[in-house]
Amino acid sequence: MSTNETQPGLLSPRARAVVVTYGLALVGFALGIGVVLVLAVAYLSVTGADSISAVTELGLSLVGLQGVAFPILSIAYVRLSGHDWSFLNVRTPSLRQVGWAVLAFLGAFVLALVAASVVQFLGLEAASNSSAETAQQNPEIIPYMIVAAILLIGPGEELLFRGVIQGTLREYFSAPAAILLASGAFAPLHIFALIGDLQAGLVTIAVLFIPSLAFGYSYERTQNLVVPAFAHGLYDALLFAFIYLATAYGPETQSLLVF
């Protein structure tokens, strides 16, 4: 049987879209690891240090992953896939869209609290997040992390997972399916940032999946990437703020959420 006869039956357009978008998520993290390693080598070379502190490692990770790898991959995908830049839906939000961003932020937080409460009720153990632990051990960096959450983490992650991945899936699936699939790509890959056994990691990923739905829904409703990026940034910023308050004025808390 010839190649032309077999190729149409290999993957349906929908299956191909899932494979491509989930592959993009994997490539994004792999590229991020590579960029972070390059930045780490450059840092050691310039400073002459023998090792990298946890704080510096966190900073390099944020720059390498959300600041460099995700944007580069997203831009490359848009150019190579034949889309124009309007595909990413980046524009100044209207007042109504700002309201949607706030609603998405609040909705994500409420959903996360509910999910965390269910986890605690069931007596399950969640994994720790390396960013949260570094922030707990070095509370002086938390104000900088709050700024990074809004300007770097939220925009970088939403660019890839909502702008590119959900946007691509939306061409082949209904809105609910695209949101679920994009969240399914977003949550599991955070396993790299978790500290704990496999079961605890799966619990944390399940919790992370829930607020991700709010970001995806806000993007679908507004068709403006700035909305979920801002909502995501506010969400992570609030979590860092809670860590700061806990370390400064009360017992340390173990977050069930991933940044």
Short mmCIF file of C-alpha atoms in Angstrom, two decimals:
data_model
loop_
_atom_site.label_atom_id
_atom_site.label_comp_id
_atom_site.label_asym_id
_atom_site.label_seq_id
_atom_site.Cartn_x
_atom_site.Cartn_y
_atom_site.Cartn_z
CA MET A 1 0.00 0.00 0.00
CA SER A 2 1.40 3.40 -0.93
CA THR A 3 2.20 6.25 1.46
CA ASN A 4 -0.59 8.37 0.02
CA GLU A 5 -3.10 5.63 0.77
CA THR A 6 -2.03 5.08 4.36
CA GLN A 7 -1.30 8.62 5.48
CA PRO A 8 -4.90 9.88 5.79
CA GLY A 9 -5.71 7.05 8.19
CA LEU A 10 -2.74 7.55 10.49
CA LEU A 11 -4.14 10.43 12.52
CA SER A 12 -7.34 12.38 12.23
CA PRO A 13 -7.03 16.19 12.20
CA ARG A 14 -8.23 16.33 15.81
CA ALA A 15 -5.79 13.67 17.00
CA ARG A 16 -3.00 15.42 15.12
CA ALA A 17 -3.88 18.71 16.84
CA VAL A 18 -3.65 17.04 20.26
CA VAL A 19 -0.32 15.42 19.43
CA VAL A 20 1.10 18.69 18.10
CA THR A 21 -0.07 20.83 21.01
CA TYR A 22 0.99 18.38 23.70
CA GLY A 23 4.29 18.04 21.88
CA LEU A 24 4.65 21.82 22.01
CA ALA A 25 4.18 21.70 25.78
CA LEU A 26 6.93 19.10 26.11
CA VAL A 27 9.24 20.98 23.76
CA GLY A 28 8.59 24.18 25.71
CA PHE A 29 9.78 22.66 28.95
CA ALA A 30 12.71 20.88 27.30
CA LEU A 31 13.78 24.11 25.63
CA GLY A 32 13.39 25.89 28.95
CA ILE A 33 15.69 23.41 30.66
CA GLY A 34 18.27 23.95 27.96
CA VAL A 35 18.07 27.74 28.27
CA VAL A 36 18.35 27.53 32.05
CA LEU A 37 21.47 25.36 31.75
CA VAL A 38 23.05 27.88 29.37
CA LEU A 39 22.18 30.73 31.75
CA ALA A 40 23.59 28.76 34.69
CA VAL A 41 26.89 28.13 32.90
CA ALA A 42 27.09 31.80 31.94
CA TYR A 43 26.37 32.84 35.52
CA LEU A 44 29.10 30.59 36.93
CA SER A 45 31.54 31.78 34.29
CA VAL A 46 30.89 35.48 34.91
CA THR A 47 30.74 35.35 38.72
CA GLY A 48 33.41 32.70 39.23
CA ALA A 49 31.16 31.00 41.77
CA ASP A 50 31.44 27.28 42.48
CA SER A 51 27.70 26.71 42.86
CA ILE A 52 24.32 28.35 42.36
CA SER A 53 22.08 29.23 45.29
CA ALA A 54 18.43 28.23 45.39
CA VAL A 55 17.39 31.86 44.92
CA THR A 56 19.60 32.31 41.86
CA GLU A 57 18.41 28.99 40.47
CA LEU A 58 14.81 30.15 40.85
CA GLY A 59 15.55 33.40 39.06
CA LEU A 60 17.35 31.65 36.21
CA SER A 61 14.46 29.20 35.88
CA LEU A 62 11.88 31.96 35.60
CA VAL A 63 13.90 33.84 33.01
CA GLY A 64 14.83 30.73 31.05
CA LEU A 65 11.41 29.09 31.01
CA GLN A 66 8.69 31.74 31.09
CA GLY A 67 10.86 34.61 29.87
CA VAL A 68 12.76 33.00 27.00
CA ALA A 69 11.72 29.45 26.07
CA PHE A 70 7.94 29.84 26.03
CA PRO A 71 7.94 33.11 24.04
CA ILE A 72 10.52 31.83 21.52
CA LEU A 73 8.59 28.61 20.97
CA SER A 74 5.29 30.47 20.64
CA ILE A 75 6.70 32.92 18.11
CA ALA A 76 8.33 30.10 16.14
CA TYR A 77 5.07 28.17 16.06
CA VAL A 78 3.08 31.13 14.76
CA ARG A 79 5.61 31.76 11.99
CA LEU A 80 6.01 28.11 10.96
CA SER A 81 2.32 27.20 11.15
CA GLY A 82 1.30 29.87 8.67
CA HIS A 83 -0.75 31.93 11.13
CA ASP A 84 -0.42 35.68 11.35
CA TRP A 85 0.21 37.50 14.63
CA SER A 86 -3.51 38.07 15.20
CA PHE A 87 -3.67 34.35 16.07
CA LEU A 88 -2.26 35.17 19.53
CA ASN A 89 -5.02 37.72 20.27
CA VAL A 90 -2.80 40.16 22.16
CA ARG A 91 -4.34 43.61 22.47
CA THR A 92 -5.13 46.30 25.02
CA PRO A 93 -8.05 45.05 27.13
CA SER A 94 -11.29 46.98 27.40
CA LEU A 95 -12.76 47.83 30.78
CA ARG A 96 -15.10 44.87 30.42
CA GLN A 97 -12.18 42.57 29.71
CA VAL A 98 -10.35 43.86 32.77
CA GLY A 99 -13.43 42.83 34.70
CA TRP A 100 -13.21 39.38 33.16
CA ALA A 101 -9.57 39.15 34.25
CA VAL A 102 -10.53 39.95 37.83
CA LEU A 103 -13.39 37.44 37.71
CA ALA A 104 -11.05 34.77 36.33
CA PHE A 105 -8.55 35.50 39.08
CA LEU A 106 -11.21 35.25 41.79
CA GLY A 107 -12.77 32.19 40.18
CA ALA A 108 -9.42 30.43 39.96
CA PHE A 109 -8.72 31.15 43.61
CA VAL A 110 -12.13 29.92 44.78
CA LEU A 111 -11.85 26.79 42.65
CA ALA A 112 -8.37 26.12 44.03
CA LEU A 113 -9.62 26.50 47.61
CA VAL A 114 -12.44 24.05 46.95
CA ALA A 115 -10.05 21.56 45.35
CA ALA A 116 -7.57 21.92 48.21
CA SER A 117 -10.37 21.42 50.74
CA VAL A 118 -11.43 18.22 49.00
CA VAL A 119 -7.84 16.97 49.06
CA GLN A 120 -7.57 17.69 52.79
CA PHE A 121 -10.96 16.09 53.48
CA LEU A 122 -9.85 12.92 51.71
CA GLY A 123 -6.64 12.89 53.74
CA LEU A 124 -4.41 13.02 50.69
CA GLU A 125 -0.92 14.47 50.73
CA ALA A 126 0.10 17.06 48.16
CA ALA A 127 3.60 17.68 46.87
CA SER A 128 5.53 20.83 47.75
CA ASN A 129 6.40 23.35 45.09
CA SER A 130 10.08 24.21 44.74
CA SER A 131 9.31 27.89 44.07
CA ALA A 132 7.12 28.09 47.16
CA GLU A 133 9.74 26.41 49.33
CA THR A 134 12.47 28.74 48.10
CA ALA A 135 10.21 31.72 48.82
CA GLN A 136 9.41 30.39 52.30
CA GLN A 137 13.07 29.96 53.10
CA ASN A 138 13.99 33.35 51.62
CA PRO A 139 11.00 35.65 52.29
CA GLU A 140 13.00 38.71 51.25
CA ILE A 141 12.60 37.65 47.60
CA ILE A 142 8.80 37.43 47.74
CA PRO A 143 8.14 41.06 46.69
CA TYR A 144 10.24 40.39 43.59
CA MET A 145 8.36 37.13 43.00
CA ILE A 146 5.05 38.99 43.15
CA VAL A 147 6.26 41.33 40.43
CA ALA A 148 7.62 38.38 38.42
CA ALA A 149 4.29 36.58 38.72
CA ILE A 150 2.45 39.45 37.05
CA LEU A 151 5.06 40.46 34.48
CA LEU A 152 6.73 37.13 33.67
CA ILE A 153 5.05 33.95 34.94
CA GLY A 154 1.47 34.74 33.96
CA PRO A 155 2.25 36.19 30.51
CA GLY A 156 4.87 33.57 29.65
CA GLU A 157 2.75 30.55 30.55
CA GLU A 158 -0.47 31.89 29.09
CA LEU A 159 1.26 32.80 25.82
CA LEU A 160 2.12 29.15 25.22
CA PHE A 161 -0.72 27.28 26.89
CA ARG A 162 -3.65 29.55 26.11
CA GLY A 163 -2.49 31.60 23.13
CA VAL A 164 -0.81 28.81 21.16
CA ILE A 165 -2.07 25.50 22.57
CA GLN A 166 -5.68 26.38 23.38
CA GLY A 167 -5.86 28.57 20.28
CA THR A 168 -4.74 25.67 18.08
CA LEU A 169 -7.06 23.17 19.75
CA ARG A 170 -9.96 25.58 19.32
CA GLU A 171 -9.60 25.23 15.56
CA TYR A 172 -10.56 21.55 15.84
CA PHE A 173 -12.61 21.23 19.03
CA SER A 174 -15.49 22.91 20.81
CA ALA A 175 -14.66 25.55 23.41
CA PRO A 176 -15.15 23.25 26.46
CA ALA A 177 -13.01 20.52 24.90
CA ALA A 178 -10.24 22.96 23.95
CA ILE A 179 -10.20 24.40 27.47
CA LEU A 180 -10.04 20.94 29.05
CA LEU A 181 -7.32 19.73 26.69
CA ALA A 182 -5.20 22.87 27.14
CA SER A 183 -5.49 22.54 30.92
CA GLY A 184 -4.54 18.89 30.53
CA ALA A 185 -1.32 19.97 28.82
CA PHE A 186 -0.65 22.73 31.35
CA ALA A 187 -1.06 20.89 34.65
CA PRO A 188 0.96 17.65 34.30
CA LEU A 189 4.17 19.28 33.09
CA HIS A 190 4.45 21.13 36.40
CA ILE A 191 5.66 17.82 37.81
CA PHE A 192 9.18 19.18 37.21
CA ALA A 193 8.61 21.85 39.87
CA LEU A 194 7.22 19.51 42.53
CA ILE A 195 8.92 17.97 45.52
CA GLY A 196 7.45 14.71 46.82
CA ASP A 197 6.50 11.20 45.76
CA LEU A 198 4.49 10.35 42.68
CA GLN A 199 1.13 10.16 44.46
CA ALA A 200 1.62 13.57 46.07
CA GLY A 201 2.64 14.98 42.71
CA LEU A 202 -0.49 13.63 41.03
CA VAL A 203 -2.65 15.17 43.76
CA THR A 204 -1.05 18.56 43.25
CA ILE A 205 -1.41 18.31 39.48
CA ALA A 206 -5.11 17.52 39.92
CA VAL A 207 -5.52 20.61 42.10
CA LEU A 208 -3.64 22.75 39.58
CA PHE A 209 -5.88 21.56 36.75
CA ILE A 210 -8.95 23.17 38.36
CA PRO A 211 -7.94 26.87 38.45
CA SER A 212 -6.41 26.46 34.99
CA LEU A 213 -9.96 26.02 33.69
CA ALA A 214 -10.82 29.56 34.82
CA PHE A 215 -7.94 31.00 32.81
CA GLY A 216 -8.98 29.01 29.75
CA TYR A 217 -12.60 30.07 30.06
CA SER A 218 -11.69 33.75 30.37
CA TYR A 219 -9.61 33.47 27.20
CA GLU A 220 -12.48 31.85 25.33
CA ARG A 221 -14.94 34.52 26.44
CA THR A 222 -12.73 37.53 25.68
CA GLN A 223 -10.47 36.32 22.86
CA ASN A 224 -7.76 38.48 24.41
CA LEU A 225 -4.61 36.80 25.75
CA VAL A 226 -3.95 39.69 28.12
CA VAL A 227 -6.99 38.66 30.17
CA PRO A 228 -5.83 35.17 31.28
CA ALA A 229 -2.23 36.39 31.50
CA PHE A 230 -3.23 39.09 33.98
CA ALA A 231 -5.56 36.75 35.89
CA HIS A 232 -2.86 34.08 36.13
CA GLY A 233 -0.28 36.63 37.25
CA LEU A 234 -2.60 37.96 39.97
CA TYR A 235 -3.35 34.42 41.12
CA ASP A 236 0.31 33.51 41.54
CA ALA A 237 1.08 36.90 43.09
CA LEU A 238 -1.60 36.29 45.72
CA LEU A 239 -0.11 32.91 46.57
CA PHE A 240 3.31 34.48 47.04
CA ALA A 241 1.72 37.19 49.19
CA PHE A 242 0.13 34.52 51.40
CA ILE A 243 3.53 32.85 51.79
CA TYR A 244 5.01 36.18 52.86
CA LEU A 245 2.28 36.79 55.44
CA ALA A 246 2.62 33.25 56.77
CA THR A 247 6.39 33.44 57.14
CA ALA A 248 6.29 36.95 58.62
CA TYR A 249 3.31 36.71 60.96
CA GLY A 250 2.36 33.09 61.36
CA PRO A 251 3.33 29.46 60.81
CA GLU A 252 4.62 28.45 57.43
CA THR A 253 2.02 27.01 55.12
CA GLN A 254 2.45 24.30 52.54
CA SER A 255 0.68 25.36 49.37
CA LEU A 256 -1.33 22.79 47.48
CA LEU A 257 -0.98 24.88 44.38
CA VAL A 258 1.65 25.09 41.70
CA PHE A 259 2.89 28.43 40.37
#
